[in-house]
Amino acid sequence: MDEQDFPKQDPQQNNPYTGAPGFSPYPEEPRKLKHSGPGIASFVIAMVTIAGYIVSFIVAGALVGPVVNEPLTFNDQGGEGFLFLGLSVLALAALNFIGLVVGIIGLALRGRRKVFGIIGTIINGLILLMFVLLIAVVLISVGAL
């Protein structure tokens, strides 16, 4: 047998300390995940409903304020304030429910960031929970439950 029959070996290849590194010489760039669209929408819906609740309570307070200040008198003027408050709270609660569903959809998407989906789902869920608890307290205080 000749030397040509054997494959040439690098003298450093047999050395365990100079072999191929266990890591890539160039760091791989991490995949940059995009934020989920439904998650952002859920977060925006939560912020809009919080602002809507604040505005509706301020407007209803301004409409009902003169009626409440007059003791033992009943005016029909205060009814529109209570009606506005009730309808706006119901509309905003429906919007919170939509935001909760959209947030859950944003959490279910794969390959997307879930930060806004988590925040939007938590805020919308907490607002809906407070709304349900408010209705339960009112029904208990009236004696319906």
PDB file of N, CA and C in Angstrom, residues 22-81:
ATOM      1  N   GLY A  22     -18.219  24.181  18.727  1.00  0.00           N
ATOM      2  CA  GLY A  22     -19.559  23.688  19.011  1.00  0.00           C
ATOM      3  C   GLY A  22     -20.632  24.724  18.753  1.00  0.00           C
ATOM      4  N   PHE A  23     -20.219  25.884  18.321  1.00  0.00           N
ATOM      5  CA  PHE A  23     -21.175  26.950  18.038  1.00  0.00           C
ATOM      6  C   PHE A  23     -20.862  27.543  16.681  1.00  0.00           C
ATOM      7  N   SER A  24     -21.785  28.254  16.159  1.00  0.00           N
ATOM      8  CA  SER A  24     -21.601  28.897  14.872  1.00  0.00           C
ATOM      9  C   SER A  24     -20.663  30.086  15.037  1.00  0.00           C
ATOM     10  N   PRO A  25     -19.710  30.271  14.149  1.00  0.00           N
ATOM     11  CA  PRO A  25     -18.797  31.411  14.309  1.00  0.00           C
ATOM     12  C   PRO A  25     -19.514  32.757  14.164  1.00  0.00           C
ATOM     13  N   TYR A  26     -20.610  32.771  13.446  1.00  0.00           N
ATOM     14  CA  TYR A  26     -21.387  33.995  13.309  1.00  0.00           C
ATOM     15  C   TYR A  26     -22.708  33.813  14.041  1.00  0.00           C
ATOM     16  N   PRO A  27     -23.044  34.745  14.912  1.00  0.00           N
ATOM     17  CA  PRO A  27     -24.315  34.575  15.638  1.00  0.00           C
ATOM     18  C   PRO A  27     -25.496  34.698  14.683  1.00  0.00           C
ATOM     19  N   GLU A  28     -26.429  33.801  14.861  1.00  0.00           N
ATOM     20  CA  GLU A  28     -27.634  33.867  14.037  1.00  0.00           C
ATOM     21  C   GLU A  28     -28.516  34.990  14.545  1.00  0.00           C
ATOM     22  N   GLU A  29     -29.069  35.724  13.616  1.00  0.00           N
ATOM     23  CA  GLU A  29     -29.977  36.789  14.026  1.00  0.00           C
ATOM     24  C   GLU A  29     -31.296  36.162  14.446  1.00  0.00           C
ATOM     25  N   PRO A  30     -31.805  36.568  15.604  1.00  0.00           N
ATOM     26  CA  PRO A  30     -33.090  35.998  16.027  1.00  0.00           C
ATOM     27  C   PRO A  30     -34.200  36.453  15.086  1.00  0.00           C
ATOM     28  N   ARG A  31     -35.175  35.576  14.929  1.00  0.00           N
ATOM     29  CA  ARG A  31     -36.314  35.944  14.087  1.00  0.00           C
ATOM     30  C   ARG A  31     -37.071  37.071  14.743  1.00  0.00           C
ATOM     31  N   LYS A  32     -37.294  38.104  14.009  1.00  0.00           N
ATOM     32  CA  LYS A  32     -38.059  39.217  14.551  1.00  0.00           C
ATOM     33  C   LYS A  32     -39.530  38.951  14.276  1.00  0.00           C
ATOM     34  N   LEU A  33     -40.264  38.711  15.351  1.00  0.00           N
ATOM     35  CA  LEU A  33     -41.684  38.425  15.216  1.00  0.00           C
ATOM     36  C   LEU A  33     -42.462  39.725  15.127  1.00  0.00           C
ATOM     37  N   LYS A  34     -43.462  39.714  14.297  1.00  0.00           N
ATOM     38  CA  LYS A  34     -44.338  40.873  14.190  1.00  0.00           C
ATOM     39  C   LYS A  34     -45.406  40.795  15.270  1.00  0.00           C
ATOM     40  N   HIS A  35     -45.900  41.952  15.666  1.00  0.00           N
ATOM     41  CA  HIS A  35     -47.012  41.978  16.618  1.00  0.00           C
ATOM     42  C   HIS A  35     -48.272  41.503  15.902  1.00  0.00           C
ATOM     43  N   SER A  36     -49.120  40.827  16.638  1.00  0.00           N
ATOM     44  CA  SER A  36     -50.345  40.321  16.027  1.00  0.00           C
ATOM     45  C   SER A  36     -51.331  41.471  15.831  1.00  0.00           C
ATOM     46  N   GLY A  37     -51.921  41.516  14.667  1.00  0.00           N
ATOM     47  CA  GLY A  37     -52.903  42.555  14.356  1.00  0.00           C
ATOM     48  C   GLY A  37     -54.116  42.514  15.265  1.00  0.00           C
ATOM     49  N   PRO A  38     -54.708  41.333  15.489  1.00  0.00           N
ATOM     50  CA  PRO A  38     -55.841  41.278  16.410  1.00  0.00           C
ATOM     51  C   PRO A  38     -55.462  41.666  17.843  1.00  0.00           C
ATOM     52  N   GLY A  39     -54.237  41.377  18.253  1.00  0.00           N
ATOM     53  CA  GLY A  39     -53.801  41.778  19.586  1.00  0.00           C
ATOM     54  C   GLY A  39     -53.738  43.285  19.729  1.00  0.00           C
ATOM     55  N   ILE A  40     -53.205  43.947  18.703  1.00  0.00           N
ATOM     56  CA  ILE A  40     -53.160  45.411  18.721  1.00  0.00           C
ATOM     57  C   ILE A  40     -54.575  45.969  18.700  1.00  0.00           C
ATOM     58  N   ALA A  41     -55.456  45.371  17.894  1.00  0.00           N
ATOM     59  CA  ALA A  41     -56.845  45.835  17.830  1.00  0.00           C
ATOM     60  C   ALA A  41     -57.539  45.670  19.178  1.00  0.00           C
ATOM     61  N   SER A  42     -57.275  44.577  19.868  1.00  0.00           N
ATOM     62  CA  SER A  42     -57.868  44.355  21.186  1.00  0.00           C
ATOM     63  C   SER A  42     -57.388  45.402  22.183  1.00  0.00           C
ATOM     64  N   PHE A  43     -56.103  45.713  22.144  1.00  0.00           N
ATOM     65  CA  PHE A  43     -55.553  46.729  23.041  1.00  0.00           C
ATOM     66  C   PHE A  43     -56.154  48.099  22.743  1.00  0.00           C
ATOM     67  N   VAL A  44     -56.279  48.435  21.460  1.00  0.00           N
ATOM     68  CA  VAL A  44     -56.860  49.732  21.081  1.00  0.00           C
ATOM     69  C   VAL A  44     -58.324  49.797  21.504  1.00  0.00           C
ATOM     70  N   ILE A  45     -59.063  48.711  21.326  1.00  0.00           N
ATOM     71  CA  ILE A  45     -60.466  48.684  21.761  1.00  0.00           C
ATOM     72  C   ILE A  45     -60.558  48.892  23.261  1.00  0.00           C
ATOM     73  N   ALA A  46     -59.652  48.278  24.017  1.00  0.00           N
ATOM     74  CA  ALA A  46     -59.660  48.452  25.476  1.00  0.00           C
ATOM     75  C   ALA A  46     -59.415  49.908  25.854  1.00  0.00           C
ATOM     76  N   MET A  47     -58.461  50.553  25.191  1.00  0.00           N
ATOM     77  CA  MET A  47     -58.170  51.960  25.508  1.00  0.00           C
ATOM     78  C   MET A  47     -59.331  52.873  25.112  1.00  0.00           C
ATOM     79  N   VAL A  48     -59.957  52.582  23.968  1.00  0.00           N
ATOM     80  CA  VAL A  48     -61.100  53.390  23.520  1.00  0.00           C
ATOM     81  C   VAL A  48     -62.270  53.235  24.482  1.00  0.00           C
ATOM     82  N   THR A  49     -62.512  52.022  24.955  1.00  0.00           N
ATOM     83  CA  THR A  49     -63.638  51.836  25.876  1.00  0.00           C
ATOM     84  C   THR A  49     -63.371  52.480  27.229  1.00  0.00           C
ATOM     85  N   ILE A  50     -62.129  52.451  27.698  1.00  0.00           N
ATOM     86  CA  ILE A  50     -61.821  53.137  28.962  1.00  0.00           C
ATOM     87  C   ILE A  50     -62.081  54.629  28.814  1.00  0.00           C
ATOM     88  N   ALA A  51     -61.623  55.207  27.702  1.00  0.00           N
ATOM     89  CA  ALA A  51     -61.896  56.630  27.461  1.00  0.00           C
ATOM     90  C   ALA A  51     -63.396  56.869  27.310  1.00  0.00           C
ATOM     91  N   GLY A  52     -64.100  55.944  26.668  1.00  0.00           N
ATOM     92  CA  GLY A  52     -65.550  56.078  26.508  1.00  0.00           C
ATOM     93  C   GLY A  52     -66.288  56.036  27.831  1.00  0.00           C
ATOM     94  N   TYR A  53     -65.859  55.148  28.734  1.00  0.00           N
ATOM     95  CA  TYR A  53     -66.482  55.103  30.061  1.00  0.00           C
ATOM     96  C   TYR A  53     -66.261  56.416  30.809  1.00  0.00           C
ATOM     97  N   ILE A  54     -65.064  56.937  30.739  1.00  0.00           N
ATOM     98  CA  ILE A  54     -64.771  58.193  31.436  1.00  0.00           C
ATOM     99  C   ILE A  54     -65.634  59.318  30.885  1.00  0.00           C
ATOM    100  N   VAL A  55     -65.696  59.439  29.557  1.00  0.00           N
ATOM    101  CA  VAL A  55     -66.487  60.507  28.937  1.00  0.00           C
ATOM    102  C   VAL A  55     -67.971  60.329  29.234  1.00  0.00           C
ATOM    103  N   SER A  56     -68.473  59.103  29.169  1.00  0.00           N
ATOM    104  CA  SER A  56     -69.908  58.904  29.402  1.00  0.00           C
ATOM    105  C   SER A  56     -70.287  59.210  30.846  1.00  0.00           C
ATOM    106  N   PHE A  57     -69.441  58.875  31.810  1.00  0.00           N
ATOM    107  CA  PHE A  57     -69.753  59.207  33.197  1.00  0.00           C
ATOM    108  C   PHE A  57     -69.680  60.710  33.442  1.00  0.00           C
ATOM    109  N   ILE A  58     -68.762  61.389  32.779  1.00  0.00           N
ATOM    110  CA  ILE A  58     -68.684  62.851  32.927  1.00  0.00           C
ATOM    111  C   ILE A  58     -69.918  63.509  32.328  1.00  0.00           C
ATOM    112  N   VAL A  59     -70.306  63.089  31.124  1.00  0.00           N
ATOM    113  CA  VAL A  59     -71.478  63.687  30.470  1.00  0.00           C
ATOM    114  C   VAL A  59     -72.749  63.365  31.246  1.00  0.00           C
ATOM    115  N   ALA A  60     -72.900  62.130  31.697  1.00  0.00           N
ATOM    116  CA  ALA A  60     -74.092  61.766  32.469  1.00  0.00           C
ATOM    117  C   ALA A  60     -74.124  62.517  33.791  1.00  0.00           C
ATOM    118  N   GLY A  61     -72.974  62.705  34.411  1.00  0.00           N
ATOM    119  CA  GLY A  61     -72.922  63.485  35.650  1.00  0.00           C
ATOM    120  C   GLY A  61     -73.319  64.924  35.428  1.00  0.00           C
ATOM    121  N   ALA A  62     -72.909  65.485  34.292  1.00  0.00           N
ATOM    122  CA  ALA A  62     -73.293  66.864  33.988  1.00  0.00           C
ATOM    123  C   ALA A  62     -74.788  66.969  33.701  1.00  0.00           C
ATOM    124  N   LEU A  63     -75.371  65.951  33.075  1.00  0.00           N
ATOM    125  CA  LEU A  63     -76.800  65.989  32.777  1.00  0.00           C
ATOM    126  C   LEU A  63     -77.654  65.743  34.017  1.00  0.00           C
ATOM    127  N   VAL A  64     -77.179  64.898  34.922  1.00  0.00           N
ATOM    128  CA  VAL A  64     -77.962  64.533  36.100  1.00  0.00           C
ATOM    129  C   VAL A  64     -77.674  65.466  37.272  1.00  0.00           C
ATOM    130  N   GLY A  65     -76.567  66.171  37.242  1.00  0.00           N
ATOM    131  CA  GLY A  65     -76.165  67.033  38.350  1.00  0.00           C
ATOM    132  C   GLY A  65     -77.213  68.015  38.820  1.00  0.00           C
ATOM    133  N   PRO A  66     -77.844  68.783  37.951  1.00  0.00           N
ATOM    134  CA  PRO A  66     -78.860  69.733  38.429  1.00  0.00           C
ATOM    135  C   PRO A  66     -80.075  69.058  39.062  1.00  0.00           C
ATOM    136  N   VAL A  67     -80.412  67.876  38.628  1.00  0.00           N
ATOM    137  CA  VAL A  67     -81.570  67.175  39.177  1.00  0.00           C
ATOM    138  C   VAL A  67     -81.262  66.662  40.578  1.00  0.00           C
ATOM    139  N   VAL A  68     -80.057  66.189  40.789  1.00  0.00           N
ATOM    140  CA  VAL A  68     -79.679  65.621  42.079  1.00  0.00           C
ATOM    141  C   VAL A  68     -79.557  66.711  43.141  1.00  0.00           C
ATOM    142  N   ASN A  69     -79.172  67.903  42.761  1.00  0.00           N
ATOM    143  CA  ASN A  69     -78.986  68.985  43.728  1.00  0.00           C
ATOM    144  C   ASN A  69     -80.294  69.500  44.306  1.00  0.00           C
ATOM    145  N   GLU A  70     -81.395  69.289  43.626  1.00  0.00           N
ATOM    146  CA  GLU A  70     -82.686  69.758  44.125  1.00  0.00           C
ATOM    147  C   GLU A  70     -83.318  68.661  44.971  1.00  0.00           C
ATOM    148  N   PRO A  71     -83.435  68.856  46.271  1.00  0.00           N
ATOM    149  CA  PRO A  71     -83.974  67.789  47.125  1.00  0.00           C
ATOM    150  C   PRO A  71     -85.491  67.662  46.995  1.00  0.00           C
ATOM    151  N   LEU A  72     -85.959  66.432  47.040  1.00  0.00           N
ATOM    152  CA  LEU A  72     -87.381  66.089  47.068  1.00  0.00           C
ATOM    153  C   LEU A  72     -88.179  66.648  45.896  1.00  0.00           C
ATOM    154  N   THR A  73     -87.545  66.856  44.791  1.00  0.00           N
ATOM    155  CA  THR A  73     -88.270  67.279  43.593  1.00  0.00           C
ATOM    156  C   THR A  73     -87.954  66.287  42.478  1.00  0.00           C
ATOM    157  N   PHE A  74     -88.940  66.094  41.637  1.00  0.00           N
ATOM    158  CA  PHE A  74     -88.756  65.165  40.533  1.00  0.00           C
ATOM    159  C   PHE A  74     -88.897  65.942  39.232  1.00  0.00           C
ATOM    160  N   ASN A  75     -87.849  65.928  38.446  1.00  0.00           N
ATOM    161  CA  ASN A  75     -87.871  66.574  37.134  1.00  0.00           C
ATOM    162  C   ASN A  75     -87.678  65.504  36.063  1.00  0.00           C
ATOM    163  N   ASP A  76     -88.284  65.743  34.939  1.00  0.00           N
ATOM    164  CA  ASP A  76     -88.093  64.824  33.820  1.00  0.00           C
ATOM    165  C   ASP A  76     -86.767  65.077  33.110  1.00  0.00           C
ATOM    166  N   GLN A  77     -86.067  66.122  33.483  1.00  0.00           N
ATOM    167  CA  GLN A  77     -84.805  66.455  32.822  1.00  0.00           C
ATOM    168  C   GLN A  77     -83.711  65.440  33.151  1.00  0.00           C
ATOM    169  N   GLY A  78     -83.758  64.838  34.310  1.00  0.00           N
ATOM    170  CA  GLY A  78     -82.715  63.900  34.717  1.00  0.00           C
ATOM    171  C   GLY A  78     -82.797  62.568  34.020  1.00  0.00           C
ATOM    172  N   GLY A  79     -83.931  62.253  33.429  1.00  0.00           N
ATOM    173  CA  GLY A  79     -84.106  60.962  32.763  1.00  0.00           C
ATOM    174  C   GLY A  79     -83.186  60.782  31.575  1.00  0.00           C
ATOM    175  N   GLU A  80     -82.931  61.854  30.851  1.00  0.00           N
ATOM    176  CA  GLU A  80     -82.070  61.719  29.677  1.00  0.00           C
ATOM    177  C   GLU A  80     -80.625  61.421  30.077  1.00  0.00           C
ATOM    178  N   GLY A  81     -80.201  61.926  31.211  1.00  0.00           N
ATOM    179  CA  GLY A  81     -78.847  61.620  31.687  1.00  0.00           C
ATOM    180  C   GLY A  81     -78.693  60.159  32.054  1.00  0.00           C
TER     181      GLY A  81
END
